[in-house]
PDB file of C-alpha atoms in Angstrom:
ATOM      1  CA  MET A   1      13.252   2.516  14.831  1.00 56.00           C
ATOM      2  CA  ILE A   2      12.279   1.805  18.414  1.00 61.00           C
ATOM      3  CA  SER A   3       9.323   0.160  20.079  1.00 64.00           C
ATOM      4  CA  ILE A   4       7.589   1.564  23.166  1.00 69.00           C
ATOM      5  CA  ASN A   5       4.632   0.353  25.220  1.00 73.00           C
ATOM      6  CA  CYS A   6       2.596   3.471  24.587  1.00 70.00           C
ATOM      7  CA  VAL A   7       0.265   4.435  21.753  1.00 63.00           C
ATOM      8  CA  ILE A   8       1.201   7.784  20.254  1.00 67.00           C
ATOM      9  CA  TYR A   9      -0.569   9.225  17.258  1.00 64.00           C
ATOM     10  CA  HIS A  10      -0.705  12.727  15.888  1.00 62.00           C
ATOM     11  CA  TYR A  11      -2.776  13.347  12.783  1.00 63.00           C
ATOM     12  CA  VAL A  12      -2.380  16.450  10.667  1.00 66.00           C
ATOM     13  CA  LYS A  13      -4.828  16.894   7.818  1.00 69.00           C
ATOM     14  CA  SER A  14      -3.232  18.620   4.857  1.00 67.00           C
ATOM     15  CA  GLU A  15      -4.856  19.144   1.474  1.00 66.00           C
ATOM     16  CA  ASN A  16      -1.405  18.869  -0.155  1.00 61.00           C
ATOM     17  CA  SER A  17      -0.484  15.558   1.465  1.00 60.00           C
ATOM     18  CA  ALA A  18       0.546  12.574  -0.634  1.00 53.00           C
ATOM     19  CA  ILE A  19      -2.793  10.849  -0.061  1.00 54.00           C
ATOM     20  CA  ARG A  20      -5.008  13.864  -0.806  1.00 59.00           C
ATOM     21  CA  SER A  21      -3.086  15.370  -3.722  1.00 62.00           C
ATOM     22  CA  SER A  22      -3.014  13.925  -7.213  1.00 70.00           C
ATOM     23  CA  VAL A  23      -0.626  11.032  -7.543  1.00 72.00           C
ATOM     24  CA  ARG A  24       2.673  11.373  -9.388  1.00 71.00           C
ATOM     25  CA  LYS A  25       5.495   8.939 -10.157  1.00 72.00           C
ATOM     26  CA  LYS A  26       7.468  10.353  -7.231  1.00 71.00           C
ATOM     27  CA  HIS A  27       4.829   8.948  -4.862  1.00 72.00           C
ATOM     28  CA  PHE A  28       5.876   5.445  -5.867  1.00 78.00           C
ATOM     29  CA  TYR A  29       9.355   5.985  -4.408  1.00 75.00           C
ATOM     30  CA  PHE A  30       7.884   4.679  -1.150  1.00 77.00           C
ATOM     31  CA  THR A  31       8.995   1.236  -2.333  1.00 77.00           C
ATOM     32  CA  ARG A  32      12.590   2.258  -1.627  1.00 79.00           C
ATOM     33  CA  SER A  33      11.707   3.322   1.910  1.00 81.00           C
ATOM     34  CA  PHE A  34       9.877   0.077   2.543  1.00 82.00           C
ATOM     35  CA  SER A  35      12.846  -1.954   1.336  1.00 80.00           C
ATOM     36  CA  GLU A  36      15.060  -0.175   3.851  1.00 81.00           C
ATOM     37  CA  MET A  37      12.487  -0.602   6.633  1.00 83.00           C
ATOM     38  CA  GLN A  38      12.221  -4.311   5.943  1.00 83.00           C
ATOM     39  CA  ARG A  39      15.979  -4.672   6.201  1.00 81.00           C
ATOM     40  CA  LEU A  40      15.853  -3.176   9.714  1.00 80.00           C
ATOM     41  CA  LEU A  41      12.875  -5.143  11.044  1.00 82.00           C
ATOM     42  CA  THR A  42      12.873  -8.621  12.546  1.00 81.00           C
ATOM     43  CA  ARG A  43      10.753 -11.455  11.126  1.00 81.00           C
ATOM     44  CA  ILE A  44       8.281 -11.021  13.999  1.00 83.00           C
ATOM     45  CA  ASN A  45       7.213  -7.735  12.402  1.00 84.00           C
ATOM     46  CA  ASP A  46       6.617  -9.161   8.905  1.00 89.00           C
ATOM     47  CA  LYS A  47       2.814  -9.202   9.027  1.00 89.00           C
ATOM     48  CA  PHE A  48       2.727  -5.576  10.205  1.00 91.00           C
ATOM     49  CA  PHE A  49       5.273  -4.562   7.593  1.00 91.00           C
ATOM     50  CA  TYR A  50       3.311  -6.203   4.768  1.00 93.00           C
ATOM     51  CA  PHE A  51       0.015  -4.849   6.099  1.00 93.00           C
ATOM     52  CA  LEU A  52       1.352  -1.303   5.918  1.00 92.00           C
ATOM     53  CA  LEU A  53       3.000  -1.901   2.535  1.00 92.00           C
ATOM     54  CA  LEU A  54      -0.259  -3.226   1.079  1.00 94.00           C
ATOM     55  CA  LYS A  55      -2.238  -0.334   2.504  1.00 92.00           C
ATOM     56  CA  VAL A  56       0.074   2.278   0.977  1.00 91.00           C
ATOM     57  CA  SER A  57       0.482   0.368  -2.293  1.00 91.00           C
ATOM     58  CA  SER A  58      -3.245  -0.103  -2.818  1.00 91.00           C
ATOM     59  CA  ALA A  59      -3.958   3.582  -2.150  1.00 88.00           C
ATOM     60  CA  TYR A  60      -1.407   4.776  -4.692  1.00 88.00           C
ATOM     61  CA  LEU A  61      -2.292   2.129  -7.267  1.00 89.00           C
ATOM     62  CA  TYR A  62      -5.973   2.976  -7.009  1.00 88.00           C
ATOM     63  CA  LYS A  63      -5.300   6.693  -7.424  1.00 86.00           C
ATOM     64  CA  ALA A  64      -2.847   6.108 -10.276  1.00 87.00           C
ATOM     65  CA  THR A  65      -5.304   3.905 -12.140  1.00 86.00           C
ATOM     66  CA  ALA A  66      -8.206   6.293 -11.569  1.00 83.00           C
ATOM     67  CA  SER A  67      -6.158   9.265 -12.800  1.00 85.00           C
ATOM     68  CA  GLY A  68      -5.466   7.694 -16.187  1.00 85.00           C
ATOM     69  CA  GLU A  69      -2.102   9.496 -16.252  1.00 87.00           C
ATOM     70  CA  PHE A  70       0.141   6.417 -16.009  1.00 88.00           C
ATOM     71  CA  ASN A  71       1.007   3.951 -18.734  1.00 89.00           C
ATOM     72  CA  ALA A  72       0.051   0.298 -18.445  1.00 89.00           C
ATOM     73  CA  THR A  73       3.667  -0.869 -18.069  1.00 92.00           C
ATOM     74  CA  PHE A  74       4.175   1.323 -14.988  1.00 89.00           C
ATOM     75  CA  ILE A  75       0.870   0.249 -13.398  1.00 90.00           C
ATOM     76  CA  ASN A  76       1.402  -3.438 -14.183  1.00 92.00           C
ATOM     77  CA  GLY A  77       4.882  -3.371 -12.642  1.00 92.00           C
ATOM     78  CA  HIS A  78       3.470  -2.021  -9.386  1.00 91.00           C
ATOM     79  CA  ILE A  79       0.591  -4.501  -9.496  1.00 92.00           C
ATOM     80  CA  ARG A  80       3.163  -7.317  -9.715  1.00 93.00           C
ATOM     81  CA  ARG A  81       4.982  -5.860  -6.686  1.00 92.00           C
ATOM     82  CA  TYR A  82       1.661  -5.622  -4.838  1.00 94.00           C
ATOM     83  CA  ARG A  83       0.881  -9.262  -5.603  1.00 95.00           C
ATOM     84  CA  ARG A  84       4.307 -10.430  -4.366  1.00 94.00           C
ATOM     85  CA  ALA A  85       3.788  -8.413  -1.168  1.00 94.00           C
ATOM     86  CA  PHE A  86       0.289  -9.887  -0.762  1.00 95.00           C
ATOM     87  CA  ARG A  87       1.647 -13.431  -0.984  1.00 95.00           C
ATOM     88  CA  SER A  88       4.286 -12.558   1.617  1.00 94.00           C
ATOM     89  CA  TYR A  89       1.553 -11.041   3.804  1.00 94.00           C
ATOM     90  CA  LEU A  90      -0.406 -14.306   3.646  1.00 94.00           C
ATOM     91  CA  ALA A  91       2.709 -16.304   4.504  1.00 94.00           C
ATOM     92  CA  SER A  92       3.588 -14.029   7.450  1.00 93.00           C
ATOM     93  CA  GLY A  93       0.199 -14.288   9.167  1.00 90.00           C
ATOM     94  CA  VAL A  94      -2.808 -12.209   8.242  1.00 90.00           C
ATOM     95  CA  ILE A  95      -4.166  -9.454  10.483  1.00 90.00           C
ATOM     96  CA  VAL A  96      -7.875 -10.257  10.535  1.00 89.00           C
ATOM     97  CA  ASN A  97      -9.849  -7.110   9.797  1.00 90.00           C
ATOM     98  CA  GLY A  98     -11.658  -5.367   6.946  1.00 88.00           C
ATOM     99  CA  TRP A  99      -8.419  -4.293   5.339  1.00 90.00           C
ATOM    100  CA  SER A 100      -7.379  -7.885   4.731  1.00 90.00           C
ATOM    101  CA  LEU A 101     -10.572  -8.434   2.729  1.00 90.00           C
ATOM    102  CA  TYR A 102      -9.822  -5.252   0.775  1.00 90.00           C
ATOM    103  CA  PHE A 103      -6.261  -6.446   0.108  1.00 93.00           C
ATOM    104  CA  THR A 104      -7.639  -9.765  -1.159  1.00 93.00           C
ATOM    105  CA  LEU A 105     -10.112  -8.073  -3.507  1.00 91.00           C
ATOM    106  CA  PHE A 106      -7.352  -5.769  -4.695  1.00 90.00           C
ATOM    107  CA  PHE A 107      -5.110  -8.804  -5.291  1.00 93.00           C
ATOM    108  CA  CYS A 108      -7.816 -10.471  -7.381  1.00 91.00           C
ATOM    109  CA  SER A 109      -8.736  -7.430  -9.442  1.00 90.00           C
ATOM    110  CA  LEU A 110      -7.738  -3.789  -9.163  1.00 85.00           C
ATOM    111  CA  ARG A 111     -10.430  -2.987 -11.711  1.00 81.00           C
ATOM    112  CA  LEU A 112     -13.083  -4.645  -9.542  1.00 83.00           C
ATOM    113  CA  VAL A 113     -12.006  -2.514  -6.571  1.00 84.00           C
ATOM    114  CA  SER A 114     -12.116   0.587  -8.781  1.00 80.00           C
ATOM    115  CA  GLN A 115     -15.675  -0.241  -9.818  1.00 81.00           C
ATOM    116  CA  LEU A 116     -16.706  -0.817  -6.202  1.00 80.00           C
ATOM    117  CA  HIS A 117     -15.222   2.579  -5.261  1.00 77.00           C
ATOM    118  CA  LYS A 118     -17.285   4.220  -7.999  1.00 79.00           C
ATOM    119  CA  LEU A 119     -20.446   2.494  -6.807  1.00 81.00           C
ATOM    120  CA  ALA A 120     -19.814   3.531  -3.216  1.00 76.00           C
TER     121      ALA A 120
END
């Protein structure tokens, strides 16, 4: 991983992407990738690391819960991981934006967030 002083972003919309397709257990392997990323990053990057981890985790957890295809033990294990990451995010310094509010609501109650999604 390298850091440059230039913003580069290329977005490709694919109907078969991990975010747009139905969620499967294999999608939760991202936790392994994040563990390796964290090992390579310095402490200065912690809040960005946890921000990204929470964003990905909440998306997959929401989809997994909404699908009804995962057992409670699997979901609860990932909710516990999410909550540990959220606490680390708070300790590392919060990025103040709408996502942080979403992460907080998600931390308090995944079911509440699911209901809000349905209402929206």
